[in-house]
mmCIF file of C-alpha atoms in Angstrom:
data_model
loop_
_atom_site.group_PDB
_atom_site.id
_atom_site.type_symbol
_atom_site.label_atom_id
_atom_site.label_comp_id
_atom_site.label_asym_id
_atom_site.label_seq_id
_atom_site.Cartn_x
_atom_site.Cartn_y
_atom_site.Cartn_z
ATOM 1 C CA UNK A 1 0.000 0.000 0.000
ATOM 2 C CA UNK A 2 2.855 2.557 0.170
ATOM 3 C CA UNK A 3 2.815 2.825 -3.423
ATOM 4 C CA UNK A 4 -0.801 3.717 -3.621
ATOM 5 C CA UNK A 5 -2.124 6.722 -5.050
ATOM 6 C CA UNK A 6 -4.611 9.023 -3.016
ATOM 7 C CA UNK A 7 -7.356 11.264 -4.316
ATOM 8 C CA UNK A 8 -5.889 14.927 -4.104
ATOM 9 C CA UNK A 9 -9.114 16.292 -3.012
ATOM 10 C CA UNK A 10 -10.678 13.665 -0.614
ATOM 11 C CA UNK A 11 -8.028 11.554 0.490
ATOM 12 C CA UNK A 12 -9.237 8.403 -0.481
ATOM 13 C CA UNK A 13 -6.604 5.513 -1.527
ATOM 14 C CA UNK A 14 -7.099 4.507 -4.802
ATOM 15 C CA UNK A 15 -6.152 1.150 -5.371
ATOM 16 C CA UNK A 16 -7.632 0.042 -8.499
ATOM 17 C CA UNK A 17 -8.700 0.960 -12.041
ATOM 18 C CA UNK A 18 -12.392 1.628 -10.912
ATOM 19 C CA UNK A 19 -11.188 4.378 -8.045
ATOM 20 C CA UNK A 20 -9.791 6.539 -10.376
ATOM 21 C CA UNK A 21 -11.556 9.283 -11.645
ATOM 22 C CA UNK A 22 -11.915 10.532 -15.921
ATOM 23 C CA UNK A 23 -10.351 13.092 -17.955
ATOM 24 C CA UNK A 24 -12.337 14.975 -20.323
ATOM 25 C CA UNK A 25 -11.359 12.659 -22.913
ATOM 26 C CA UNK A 26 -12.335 9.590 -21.029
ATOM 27 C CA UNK A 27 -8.700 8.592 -20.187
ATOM 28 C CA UNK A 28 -8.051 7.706 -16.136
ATOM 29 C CA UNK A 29 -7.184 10.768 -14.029
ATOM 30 C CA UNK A 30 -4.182 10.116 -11.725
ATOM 31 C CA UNK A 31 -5.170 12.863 -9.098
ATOM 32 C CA UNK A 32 -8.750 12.410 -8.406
ATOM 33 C CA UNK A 33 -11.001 9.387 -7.830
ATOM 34 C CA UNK A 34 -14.112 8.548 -9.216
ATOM 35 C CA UNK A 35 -16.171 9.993 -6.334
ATOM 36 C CA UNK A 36 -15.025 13.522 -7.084
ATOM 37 C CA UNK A 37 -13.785 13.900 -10.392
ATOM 38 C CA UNK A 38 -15.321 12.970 -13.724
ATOM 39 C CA UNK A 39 -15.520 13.618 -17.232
ATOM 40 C CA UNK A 40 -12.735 16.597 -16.480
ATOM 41 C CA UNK A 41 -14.947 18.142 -13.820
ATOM 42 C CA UNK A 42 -15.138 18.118 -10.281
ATOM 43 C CA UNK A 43 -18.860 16.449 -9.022
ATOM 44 C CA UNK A 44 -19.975 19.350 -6.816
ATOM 45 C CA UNK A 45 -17.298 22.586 -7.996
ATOM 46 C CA UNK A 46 -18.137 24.707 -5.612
ATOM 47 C CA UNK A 47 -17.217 22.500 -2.691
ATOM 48 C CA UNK A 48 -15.592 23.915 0.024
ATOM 49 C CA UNK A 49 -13.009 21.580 1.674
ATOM 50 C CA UNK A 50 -14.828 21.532 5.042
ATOM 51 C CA UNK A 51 -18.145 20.445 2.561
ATOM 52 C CA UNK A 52 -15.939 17.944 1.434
ATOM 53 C CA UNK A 53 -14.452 17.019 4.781
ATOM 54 C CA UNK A 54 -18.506 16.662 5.815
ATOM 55 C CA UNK A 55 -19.167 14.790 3.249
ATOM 56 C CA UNK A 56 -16.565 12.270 3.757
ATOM 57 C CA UNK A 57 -17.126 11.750 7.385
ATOM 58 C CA UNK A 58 -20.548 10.692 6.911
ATOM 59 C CA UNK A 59 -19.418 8.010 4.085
ATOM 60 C CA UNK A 60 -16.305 6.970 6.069
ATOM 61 C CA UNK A 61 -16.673 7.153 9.885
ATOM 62 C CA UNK A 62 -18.363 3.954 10.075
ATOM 63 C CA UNK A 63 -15.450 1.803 8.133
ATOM 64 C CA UNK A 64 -12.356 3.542 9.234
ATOM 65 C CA UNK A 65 -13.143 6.268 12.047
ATOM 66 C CA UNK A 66 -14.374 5.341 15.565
ATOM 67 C CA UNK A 67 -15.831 8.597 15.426
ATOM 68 C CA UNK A 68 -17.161 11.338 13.476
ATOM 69 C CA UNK A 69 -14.841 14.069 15.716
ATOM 70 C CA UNK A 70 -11.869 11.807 15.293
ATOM 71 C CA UNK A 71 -12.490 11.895 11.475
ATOM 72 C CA UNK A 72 -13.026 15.417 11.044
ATOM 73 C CA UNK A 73 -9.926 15.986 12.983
ATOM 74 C CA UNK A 74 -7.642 13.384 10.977
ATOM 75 C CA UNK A 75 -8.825 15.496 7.418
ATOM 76 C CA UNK A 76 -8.894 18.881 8.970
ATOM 77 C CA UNK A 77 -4.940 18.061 9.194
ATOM 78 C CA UNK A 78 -4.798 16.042 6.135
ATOM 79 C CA UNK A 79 -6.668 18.111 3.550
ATOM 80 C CA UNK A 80 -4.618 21.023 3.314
ATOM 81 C CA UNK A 81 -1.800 18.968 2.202
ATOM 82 C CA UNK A 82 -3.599 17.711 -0.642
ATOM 83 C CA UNK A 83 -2.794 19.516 -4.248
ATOM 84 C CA UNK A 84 -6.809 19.887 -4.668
ATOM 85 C CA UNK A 85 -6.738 22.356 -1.464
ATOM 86 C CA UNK A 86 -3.561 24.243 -1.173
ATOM 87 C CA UNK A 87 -3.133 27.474 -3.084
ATOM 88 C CA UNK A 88 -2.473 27.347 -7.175
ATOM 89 C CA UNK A 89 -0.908 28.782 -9.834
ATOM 90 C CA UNK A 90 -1.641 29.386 -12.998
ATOM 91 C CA UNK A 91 0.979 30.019 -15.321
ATOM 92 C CA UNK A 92 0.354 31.041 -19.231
ATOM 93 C CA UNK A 93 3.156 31.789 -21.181
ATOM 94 C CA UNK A 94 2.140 33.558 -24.767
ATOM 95 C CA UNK A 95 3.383 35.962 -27.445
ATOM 96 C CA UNK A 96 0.905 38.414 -29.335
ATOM 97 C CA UNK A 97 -0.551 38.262 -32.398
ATOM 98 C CA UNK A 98 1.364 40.263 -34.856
ATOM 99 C CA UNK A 99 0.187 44.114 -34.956
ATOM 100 C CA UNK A 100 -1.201 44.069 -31.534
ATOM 101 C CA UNK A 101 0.759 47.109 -29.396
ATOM 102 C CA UNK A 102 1.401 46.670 -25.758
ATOM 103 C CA UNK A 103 -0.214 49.609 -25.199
ATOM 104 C CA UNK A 104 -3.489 47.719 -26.558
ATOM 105 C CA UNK A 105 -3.156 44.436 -25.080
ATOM 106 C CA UNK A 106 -2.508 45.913 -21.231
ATOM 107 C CA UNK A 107 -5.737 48.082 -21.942
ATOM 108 C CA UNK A 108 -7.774 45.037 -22.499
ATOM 109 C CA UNK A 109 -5.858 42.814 -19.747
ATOM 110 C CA UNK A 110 -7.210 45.411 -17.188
ATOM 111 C CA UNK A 111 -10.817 45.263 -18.523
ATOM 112 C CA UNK A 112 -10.547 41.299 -18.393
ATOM 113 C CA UNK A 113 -9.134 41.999 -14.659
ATOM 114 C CA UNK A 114 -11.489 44.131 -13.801
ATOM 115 C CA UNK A 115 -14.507 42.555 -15.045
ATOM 116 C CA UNK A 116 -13.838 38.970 -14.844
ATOM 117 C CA UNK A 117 -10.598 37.344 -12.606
ATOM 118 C CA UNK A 118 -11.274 40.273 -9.756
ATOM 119 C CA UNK A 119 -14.930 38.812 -9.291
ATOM 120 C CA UNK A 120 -13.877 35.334 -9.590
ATOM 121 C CA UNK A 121 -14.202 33.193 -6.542
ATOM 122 C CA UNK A 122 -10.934 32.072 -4.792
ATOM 123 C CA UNK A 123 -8.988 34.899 -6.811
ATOM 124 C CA UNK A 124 -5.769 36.170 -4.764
ATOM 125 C CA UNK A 125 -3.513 38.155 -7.061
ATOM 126 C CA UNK A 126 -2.203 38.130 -10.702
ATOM 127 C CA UNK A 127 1.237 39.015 -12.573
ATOM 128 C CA UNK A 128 1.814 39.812 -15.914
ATOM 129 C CA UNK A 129 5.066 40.034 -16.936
ATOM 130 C CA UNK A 130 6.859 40.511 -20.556
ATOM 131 C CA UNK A 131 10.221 39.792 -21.924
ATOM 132 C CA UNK A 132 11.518 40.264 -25.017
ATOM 133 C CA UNK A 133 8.228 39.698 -26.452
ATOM 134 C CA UNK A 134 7.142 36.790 -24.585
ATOM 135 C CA UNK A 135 4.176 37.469 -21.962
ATOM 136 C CA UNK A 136 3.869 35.146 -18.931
ATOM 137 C CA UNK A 137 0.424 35.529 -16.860
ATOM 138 C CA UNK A 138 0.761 34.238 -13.137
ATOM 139 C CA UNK A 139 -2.566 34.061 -11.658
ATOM 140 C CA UNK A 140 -2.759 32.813 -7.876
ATOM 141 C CA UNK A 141 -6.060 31.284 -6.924
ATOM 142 C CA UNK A 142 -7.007 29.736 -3.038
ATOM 143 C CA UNK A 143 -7.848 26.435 -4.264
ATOM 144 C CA UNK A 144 -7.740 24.017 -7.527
ATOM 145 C CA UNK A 145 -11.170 24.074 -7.890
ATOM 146 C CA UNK A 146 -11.619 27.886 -7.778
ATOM 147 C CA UNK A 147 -8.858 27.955 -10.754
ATOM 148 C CA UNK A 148 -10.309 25.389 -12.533
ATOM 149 C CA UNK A 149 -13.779 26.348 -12.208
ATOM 150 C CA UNK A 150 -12.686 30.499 -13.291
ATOM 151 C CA UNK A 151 -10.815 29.570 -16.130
ATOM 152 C CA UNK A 152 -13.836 27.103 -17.592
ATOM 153 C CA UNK A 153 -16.782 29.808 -17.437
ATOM 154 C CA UNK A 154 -13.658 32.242 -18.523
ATOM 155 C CA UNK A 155 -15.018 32.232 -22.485
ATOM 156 C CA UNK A 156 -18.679 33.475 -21.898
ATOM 157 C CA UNK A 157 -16.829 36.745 -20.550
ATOM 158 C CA UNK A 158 -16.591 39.435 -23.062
ATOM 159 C CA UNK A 159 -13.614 41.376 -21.683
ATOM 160 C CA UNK A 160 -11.879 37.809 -21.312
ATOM 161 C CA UNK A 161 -12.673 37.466 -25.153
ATOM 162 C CA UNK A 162 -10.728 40.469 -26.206
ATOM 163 C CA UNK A 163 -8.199 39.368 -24.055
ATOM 164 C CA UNK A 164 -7.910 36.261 -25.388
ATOM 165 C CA UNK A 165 -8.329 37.390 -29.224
ATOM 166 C CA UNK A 166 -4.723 39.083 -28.505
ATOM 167 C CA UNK A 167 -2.929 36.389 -27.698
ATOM 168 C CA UNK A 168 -1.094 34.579 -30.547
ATOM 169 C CA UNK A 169 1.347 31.646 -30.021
ATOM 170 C CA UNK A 170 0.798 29.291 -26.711
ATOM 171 C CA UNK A 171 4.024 28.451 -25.700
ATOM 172 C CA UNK A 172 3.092 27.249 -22.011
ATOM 173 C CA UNK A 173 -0.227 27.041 -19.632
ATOM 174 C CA UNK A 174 -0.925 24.943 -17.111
ATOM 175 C CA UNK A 175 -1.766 24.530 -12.979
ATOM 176 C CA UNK A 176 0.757 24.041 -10.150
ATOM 177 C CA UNK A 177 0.344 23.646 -6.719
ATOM 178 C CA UNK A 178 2.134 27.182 -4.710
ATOM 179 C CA UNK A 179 4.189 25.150 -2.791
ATOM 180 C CA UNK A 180 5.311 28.781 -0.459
ATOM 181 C CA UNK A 181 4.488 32.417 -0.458
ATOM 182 C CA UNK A 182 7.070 35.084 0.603
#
């Protein structure tokens, strides 16, 4: 069992084919099990961890738990170590679409700011950066799920649109757990 994978949301071991939970594409996720994560989408987004801590304890308590306060105390200091619940970052590296000035493309990254990622639950902060033509966006969110969730419903925002009709070559994008803050 030391080998064994656990979901990075609820803590459960998964142990077999069957526990895992699905990509969008159908392939096996290696983070999430099937109780939480499927089809590339958390069941229940907007899940707190102490809704998922509740959750679990009254599934669990029963099998593994002598008691629902032992339980609840085990998670509260389990949970935050899991990737699902500690702070994330997402990083997009990008250069512009040719004829697109600065001047034009940090005009419509404050309107996406300012009318999208500010208003977006589990937001913290965001840095833009550029060098020598290549644009990296750090955005820091509280959880994986608030990311996640933000950058999904991201497209039916106008200002995010504009944005996003900027941006030319993809060079890099993805989530990582913020292992430390200074």
């Amino acid at each position: 069992m030391e080998n064994t994978k656990i979901c990075q949301r609820c803590g459960m071991p998964m142990e077999e084919a069957g526990h895992f939970g699905t990509n969008a594409d159908g392939s096996k996720n290696e983070d999430y099990c099937c109780f939480c994560y499927k089809d590339g989408a958390f069941f229940y987004p907007d899940a707190t961890m102490e809704d998922v801590i509740e959750g679990c304890i009254n599934e669990i308590v029963p099998d593994v738990f002598p008691d629902a306060d032992t339980a609840r105390a085990f998670m509260n200091k389990q949970f935050p170590t899991l990737k699902c619940w500690k702070k994330t970052g997402m990083i997009i590296t990008f250069k512009l679409k040719d004829g697109i000035s600065t001047e034009d493309f940090l005009a419509a990254s404050d309107k996406a700011q300012e009318q999208y990622l500010s208003e977006c639950k589990g937001f913290i902060n965001r840095q833009l950066m550029m060098i020598d033509g290549t644009w990296t966006d750090w955005i820091i969110w509280e959880t994986f799920p608030d990311a996640d969730n933000s950058m999904k419903k991201s497209m039916e925002n106008e200002a995010v649109m504009e944005f996003t009709s900027m941006v030319g070559e993809m060079i890099e994008h993805g989530f990582y757990p913020l292992e430390r803050s200074y």
